[in-house]
Amino acid sequence: MDHSLQDHASYIGRPVSELPTPALILSKPVLERNTQILLEDVKQLGIEFRPHIKTLKCTEVTRMMLGDGLHRRIVASTLAEIRGSLDLVKEGKIDECLYGLPISASALPFLETLNKSLKIILMVDSEQQIDLLEAYAAKSSSPVVPWPVFIKIDVGSQRAGMTTHSPCLPRLIQRIESSSAATVYGFYCHAGHSYACRTEDAAAAVLQTEVEGVVEAAKVLVDGKNDRRIVVSVGSTPTAHVVKRLQGALPEGMELELHAGNYPANDLQQVATSLVEPTQQAVRILADVCSVYPDRNEALVNAGTIALSKETGEFPGFAVVVDRPQWSVVRMAQEHGILGWTESDQTSRLIEKTGSKSSDGEKVEAAFVVGDKVLLYIQHACITAAMHYAYYVVDEQDIVRETWVPWKGW
Ligand SMILES: Cc1ncc(COP(=O)(O)O)c(C=O)c1O
């Protein structure tokens, strides 16, 4: 059993340096600033907001993202996240949840149960899913209530979704329109490829593609001649960061909604887009230096694949030492991380913004001593956080003030 899961609260009031390792450290002031920025952006634009709760998967962050009930819709990627958010449903802070994966046969019975507590919206991108919903309804003993569905539009990520020019799209819309098991709630896209953007202009261009994609698809149903209302949902963390650059009004009958998930946390992949500063990263992993190897100028920390993840990005390695950004985790085994000296343009930016104790070509024995504790910035917060059972929530001085327990599993 993970020690932190049983004893996390006993560390409240202690500095980060006294925590058992590896540990996930969450900066509450950074989380609050990150969530506030987006709440203000959507307020200024007067658009709806649907946070994705998959990154930190816990009540406290979900509450923050929703502005404590100011916004009342969420998107989840697992049933566990929906079950976890039921506490906020009971508090009256959440009304509806989009289950963000194309609907599967095994999720459906669980979603039917959850639908009794909050409105569940399904995601579809194939006619076969409508067959599935109809077959499920046919077997059900209760009266058939059509599931509200978002049709997923692929605007370039080539993950889930149909492109707007696919001949399958009008067929799918038609199929839903004539089905008693589903009804079109809206059109949804997620520009995962926006993580490759390196400038505000590039992210704004992807955002524009997102809006054009869902609006184009929705036009089939909302033609200005009927009184149909359709939600068009766009976003990803990089495009959400430039949401204020949205231009032009939407056609009559369409309601614009923004969604985003990673933005409260941020990570090196987000910093690499240049849309957030290194100091906007709320997540760090604390590890112990267990050994130093002067012969190969490397050190060993007790944070390996299981504590960090194998995610990579434009920053070197799998994680970067916060106050010595030229040192990163260059290789890993399950529980071993190897710190090595690395340099890149991105590292120089980190040094500029965070300050660094290291000098060029530094020797490992000058940088680390067995027994040191190091804080690491990680590549992708969503994946790393999923591997930790408790979060140590710290203030500006890195004193643990709270501990939060995320929802696990599927
Ligand atoms: C369907 C869907 N919507 C929204 C998001 C949130 O994207 P981001 O974490 O970039 O904000 C994701 C992330 O994977 C997603 O899969």
XYZ file of C-alpha atoms and ligand atoms in Angstrom:
426
model
C 0.000 0.000 0.000
C 1.298 3.435 -0.901
C 2.460 5.226 2.250
C 1.130 8.585 1.102
C -2.381 7.192 0.748
C -2.528 6.279 4.430
C -0.519 9.077 5.985
C -0.663 12.066 3.652
C -2.582 14.283 6.076
C 0.087 13.852 8.757
C 2.424 15.976 6.606
C 0.187 19.052 6.703
C 2.182 21.961 8.089
C 5.551 20.476 7.060
C 7.869 21.787 4.334
C 8.130 19.898 1.055
C 11.687 18.888 1.951
C 10.289 16.607 4.692
C 7.962 14.595 2.469
C 8.452 10.949 1.592
C 9.441 10.487 -2.048
C 8.468 10.254 -4.836
C 5.658 12.711 -4.144
C 3.426 14.904 -6.270
C 3.517 18.522 -5.154
C 0.695 20.781 -6.223
C 0.977 24.540 -5.856
C -2.409 25.922 -4.817
C -1.553 29.560 -5.636
C -0.534 28.520 -9.178
C -3.676 26.398 -9.620
C -5.823 29.297 -8.464
C -4.165 31.765 -10.817
C -4.382 29.397 -13.800
C -8.060 28.614 -13.252
C -8.944 32.263 -12.607
C -7.403 33.428 -15.895
C -9.631 31.154 -17.949
C -12.746 31.928 -15.902
C -12.163 35.606 -16.609
C -11.534 35.017 -20.309
C -14.810 33.130 -20.799
C -16.653 35.701 -18.704
C -15.394 38.505 -20.915
C -16.416 36.606 -24.034
C -19.780 35.643 -22.524
C -19.428 32.024 -23.602
C -20.116 28.776 -21.763
C -17.293 26.735 -20.282
C -16.982 22.967 -19.772
C -13.803 21.956 -17.895
C -12.360 18.526 -18.604
C -11.677 16.939 -15.217
C -9.234 14.264 -16.363
C -5.960 15.952 -15.434
C -6.040 16.184 -11.640
C -9.233 14.135 -11.153
C -10.263 15.468 -7.748
C -13.106 17.376 -6.137
C -11.010 20.384 -5.119
C -9.624 21.133 -8.595
C -12.956 20.428 -10.295
C -14.598 22.927 -7.965
C -11.934 25.509 -8.804
C -12.294 24.948 -12.557
C -16.055 25.431 -12.346
C -15.683 28.666 -10.404
C -17.511 26.902 -7.553
C -20.679 26.359 -9.573
C -20.497 29.402 -11.849
C -20.184 26.887 -14.680
C -22.099 23.656 -14.250
C -21.026 21.298 -17.062
C -18.021 19.015 -17.167
C -16.389 16.531 -19.496
C -14.887 13.332 -18.129
C -12.792 10.638 -19.744
C -13.554 7.823 -17.287
C -16.542 6.563 -15.346
C -14.428 6.929 -12.187
C -14.184 10.686 -12.811
C -17.964 10.923 -13.134
C -18.484 8.881 -9.966
C -15.944 11.081 -8.195
C -17.698 14.259 -9.244
C -21.011 13.102 -7.727
C -20.098 14.894 -4.481
C -20.200 18.175 -6.391
C -23.465 17.093 -8.032
C -24.929 16.580 -4.547
C -23.719 20.041 -3.586
C -25.636 21.367 -6.590
C -22.491 22.517 -8.422
C -22.679 20.272 -11.514
C -25.705 19.648 -13.738
C -24.348 17.670 -16.656
C -21.404 15.646 -17.805
C -20.147 14.667 -21.222
C -18.578 11.203 -21.250
C -15.733 12.194 -23.548
C -14.890 8.921 -25.283
C -16.962 7.549 -28.149
C -19.572 5.462 -26.367
C -18.692 1.816 -25.716
C -20.949 -1.127 -24.959
C -19.411 -1.737 -21.553
C -19.719 1.882 -20.367
C -23.381 2.194 -21.300
C -25.017 0.407 -18.304
C -22.879 2.428 -15.874
C -23.738 5.667 -17.642
C -27.414 4.759 -17.505
C -27.109 4.499 -13.707
C -25.130 7.742 -13.446
C -27.729 9.457 -15.616
C -30.111 9.202 -12.652
C -27.867 11.622 -10.707
C -26.828 14.065 -13.426
C -27.513 14.583 -17.104
C -25.098 12.444 -19.114
C -24.228 13.370 -22.672
C -22.598 10.816 -24.946
C -19.989 11.275 -27.649
C -20.541 9.619 -31.023
C -18.563 9.478 -34.247
C -19.926 6.382 -36.005
C -23.345 5.118 -37.076
C -22.508 1.837 -35.356
C -22.757 3.598 -31.996
C -26.361 4.476 -32.819
C -26.978 0.770 -33.553
C -25.507 0.101 -30.120
C -27.771 2.638 -28.395
C -30.826 1.302 -30.198
C -30.008 -2.316 -29.333
C -29.459 -1.294 -25.702
C -32.780 0.584 -25.626
C -34.583 -2.387 -27.164
C -33.416 -4.614 -24.316
C -34.241 -2.065 -21.616
C -37.325 -2.474 -19.453
C -37.643 1.296 -18.886
C -39.152 3.665 -21.468
C -36.691 4.857 -24.124
C -35.406 8.374 -23.507
C -33.072 9.504 -26.289
C -29.477 10.082 -25.185
C -28.259 13.605 -25.916
C -25.123 13.209 -28.034
C -22.242 15.368 -29.133
C -21.006 14.438 -32.598
C -17.219 14.460 -32.532
C -15.577 16.415 -35.323
C -11.954 15.769 -36.243
C -10.267 19.084 -36.978
C -6.811 17.630 -37.529
C -5.823 15.451 -34.558
C -6.909 12.198 -36.248
C -7.891 10.720 -32.912
C -11.675 10.401 -32.471
C -14.105 12.103 -34.813
C -15.192 12.593 -38.398
C -13.958 15.365 -40.627
C -16.549 17.869 -41.817
C -16.084 16.764 -45.433
C -16.543 13.053 -44.660
C -19.532 11.590 -46.530
C -20.174 9.630 -43.306
C -21.030 12.818 -41.383
C -24.364 13.706 -43.030
C -25.308 10.016 -42.836
C -24.548 9.957 -39.100
C -26.554 13.141 -38.508
C -29.459 11.715 -40.477
C -29.230 8.425 -38.612
C -29.425 10.205 -35.225
C -32.246 12.460 -36.380
C -34.341 9.443 -37.252
C -33.457 7.421 -34.144
C -35.480 7.272 -30.952
C -32.350 6.324 -28.990
C -30.311 9.514 -29.518
C -30.733 13.197 -30.159
C -28.110 15.701 -31.338
C -27.004 17.966 -28.488
C -24.103 19.499 -30.322
C -20.816 19.196 -32.195
C -17.517 18.862 -30.372
C -13.907 18.999 -31.403
C -10.645 18.770 -29.497
C -7.549 20.062 -31.238
C -4.955 17.785 -29.644
C -2.541 18.808 -32.406
C -2.514 22.343 -30.925
C 0.197 21.049 -28.545
C 2.579 21.466 -31.481
C 1.879 25.224 -31.661
C 4.812 27.427 -30.703
C 3.259 30.891 -30.951
C 0.015 32.645 -30.019
C -0.718 33.179 -33.701
C -0.371 29.468 -34.430
C -2.714 28.564 -31.533
C -5.210 31.244 -32.641
C -5.186 29.720 -36.144
C -5.966 26.259 -34.704
C -8.742 27.763 -32.572
C -10.216 29.303 -35.712
C -10.095 25.873 -37.411
C -11.883 24.370 -34.425
C -14.692 26.917 -34.584
C -15.025 26.618 -38.358
C -15.121 22.816 -38.062
C -17.977 22.589 -35.577
C -19.939 25.472 -37.095
C -19.709 23.934 -40.561
C -20.974 20.612 -39.199
C -23.771 22.217 -37.167
C -25.094 24.187 -40.163
C -26.815 21.037 -41.394
C -29.150 21.230 -38.405
C -29.287 24.953 -37.690
C -30.203 26.792 -40.833
C -31.711 30.003 -39.477
C -35.155 28.813 -40.605
C -35.806 26.542 -37.635
C -35.650 27.305 -33.919
C -33.201 24.475 -33.178
C -30.429 25.260 -30.652
C -27.133 23.402 -30.937
C -24.044 23.586 -28.743
C -20.734 23.875 -30.572
C -17.858 22.977 -28.261
C -14.213 23.803 -28.996
C -10.960 23.800 -27.093
C -7.762 22.271 -25.814
C -5.366 23.909 -23.384
C -3.262 25.752 -26.026
C -6.317 27.039 -27.895
C -8.068 27.943 -24.621
C -5.073 30.120 -23.769
C -5.820 32.266 -26.805
C -9.616 32.106 -26.585
C -9.794 35.906 -26.347
C -8.696 36.027 -29.982
C -11.980 34.471 -31.111
C -13.489 36.547 -33.860
C -16.918 36.920 -35.358
C -20.378 35.994 -34.208
C -21.779 32.502 -34.570
C -24.771 31.752 -36.751
C -28.134 32.112 -35.028
C -29.105 29.028 -33.018
C -25.568 27.958 -32.077
C -24.220 28.254 -28.552
C -20.434 28.389 -28.264
C -18.809 26.474 -25.434
C -15.116 26.242 -24.564
C -13.582 23.118 -23.043
C -10.101 22.563 -21.634
C -8.497 20.259 -19.102
C -4.773 20.533 -18.565
C -4.644 24.316 -17.974
C -4.895 24.378 -14.122
C -1.763 22.220 -13.949
C 0.333 23.007 -17.029
C 3.604 21.160 -17.641
C 6.693 21.254 -19.864
C 4.647 20.398 -22.971
C 2.512 23.479 -22.312
C 5.549 25.653 -21.566
C 7.007 24.493 -24.904
C 4.038 26.067 -26.719
C 5.277 29.444 -25.355
C 1.719 30.235 -24.260
C 2.458 29.742 -20.561
C 5.423 30.652 -18.390
C 7.454 28.002 -16.544
C 6.188 29.468 -13.265
C 2.613 28.608 -14.303
C 3.353 24.916 -13.754
C 1.416 23.770 -10.681
C 2.787 20.218 -10.616
C 6.261 19.128 -9.508
C 7.550 15.741 -8.450
C 9.776 15.490 -5.409
C 12.494 12.826 -5.525
C 15.557 11.812 -3.539
C 19.051 11.711 -4.987
C 20.058 8.106 -4.277
C 23.463 7.979 -5.978
C 25.981 10.030 -7.974
C 28.267 8.708 -10.741
C 31.185 11.092 -11.430
C 32.567 8.728 -14.133
C 29.525 9.255 -16.337
C 28.452 12.613 -14.887
C 25.047 11.296 -13.865
C 22.971 10.875 -10.717
C 20.184 8.501 -9.745
C 16.834 9.645 -8.333
C 13.982 7.505 -7.027
C 11.505 8.790 -9.610
C 11.329 6.555 -12.670
C 8.683 5.678 -15.229
C 6.029 4.968 -12.603
C 6.450 8.340 -10.897
C 6.990 10.486 -14.013
C 5.637 8.695 -17.128
C 7.384 8.134 -20.455
C 5.964 11.291 -21.981
C 8.502 13.424 -23.795
C 8.377 16.840 -25.416
C 10.576 19.616 -26.660
C 12.350 19.889 -23.315
C 15.028 17.238 -22.979
C 14.274 14.017 -21.132
C 11.291 12.947 -19.078
C 11.519 15.641 -16.377
C 13.684 18.668 -15.627
C 15.207 19.675 -12.274
C 13.408 22.871 -11.259
C 16.345 24.874 -9.936
C 18.948 23.279 -12.208
C 17.136 23.030 -15.562
C 20.282 21.830 -17.372
C 19.825 18.576 -15.466
C 17.020 16.351 -16.659
C 15.894 12.751 -16.321
C 17.525 11.323 -19.434
C 16.824 7.612 -18.910
C 14.466 5.670 -16.700
C 13.611 2.262 -15.401
C 10.503 1.466 -13.410
C 11.643 3.202 -10.213
C 14.996 4.695 -11.326
C 15.507 8.055 -12.970
C 18.942 9.001 -14.311
C 19.798 12.680 -14.133
C 22.095 13.851 -16.897
C 23.368 17.207 -18.142
C 21.418 18.452 -21.179
C 21.124 21.668 -23.103
C 18.545 22.988 -25.545
C 16.979 26.302 -26.556
C 14.010 25.432 -24.396
C 16.294 24.846 -21.383
C 17.793 28.322 -21.827
C 14.286 29.742 -21.578
C 13.692 27.876 -18.326
C 16.956 29.159 -16.909
C 16.017 32.713 -17.831
C 12.602 32.465 -16.195
C 13.363 30.399 -13.114
C 17.025 31.093 -12.405
C 19.505 28.270 -12.189
C 22.139 27.312 -9.699
C 24.175 25.459 -12.325
C 27.151 26.595 -14.328
C 27.998 25.408 -17.860
C 29.357 21.877 -18.100
C 28.692 21.292 -14.421
C 30.051 18.168 -12.758
C 27.493 15.941 -11.036
C 29.394 15.962 -7.753
C 29.101 19.775 -7.680
C 25.382 19.630 -8.356
C 24.052 16.744 -6.248
C 24.894 14.871 -3.062
C 23.271 11.627 -1.970
C 20.451 12.611 0.363
C 19.514 15.777 -1.561
C 15.907 16.195 -2.539
C 15.111 17.509 -6.017
C 11.927 18.966 -7.448
C 11.177 18.048 -11.051
C 9.002 19.689 -13.675
C 7.267 16.992 -15.672
C 6.397 16.667 -19.353
C 2.667 15.925 -19.181
C 0.713 16.509 -15.982
C -2.320 14.413 -17.005
C -0.280 11.231 -17.287
C 2.033 11.831 -14.331
C -0.780 12.768 -11.943
C -2.607 9.549 -12.796
C 0.193 7.610 -11.104
C 0.031 9.353 -7.718
C -2.391 8.452 -4.937
C -2.263 11.682 -2.951
C -1.340 15.242 -3.828
C 0.591 17.409 -1.380
C -0.905 20.863 -1.813
C 1.529 23.647 -0.964
C 1.494 27.411 -0.486
C 3.932 29.972 -1.964
C 6.568 28.897 0.573
C 6.233 25.206 -0.310
C 4.648 24.308 3.007
C 2.035 21.550 2.786
C -1.326 23.110 3.639
C -3.724 20.437 2.385
C -3.662 16.979 0.876
C -6.040 15.910 -1.873
C -6.889 12.363 -2.951
C -7.592 11.888 -6.677
C -10.114 9.470 -8.179
C -8.433 6.351 -9.540
C -9.251 3.696 -12.082
C -11.895 3.503 -14.784
C -12.354 14.951 -25.672
C -11.426 15.879 -24.977
N -11.867 17.100 -24.659
C -11.062 17.995 -24.000
C -9.775 17.647 -23.643
C -8.955 18.646 -22.882
O -7.814 19.006 -23.576
P -6.613 19.758 -22.873
O -6.141 18.881 -21.767
O -5.621 20.018 -23.936
O -7.169 21.033 -22.339
C -9.286 16.370 -23.962
C -7.924 15.980 -23.636
O -7.409 14.964 -24.017
C -10.142 15.462 -24.633
O -9.746 14.226 -24.940
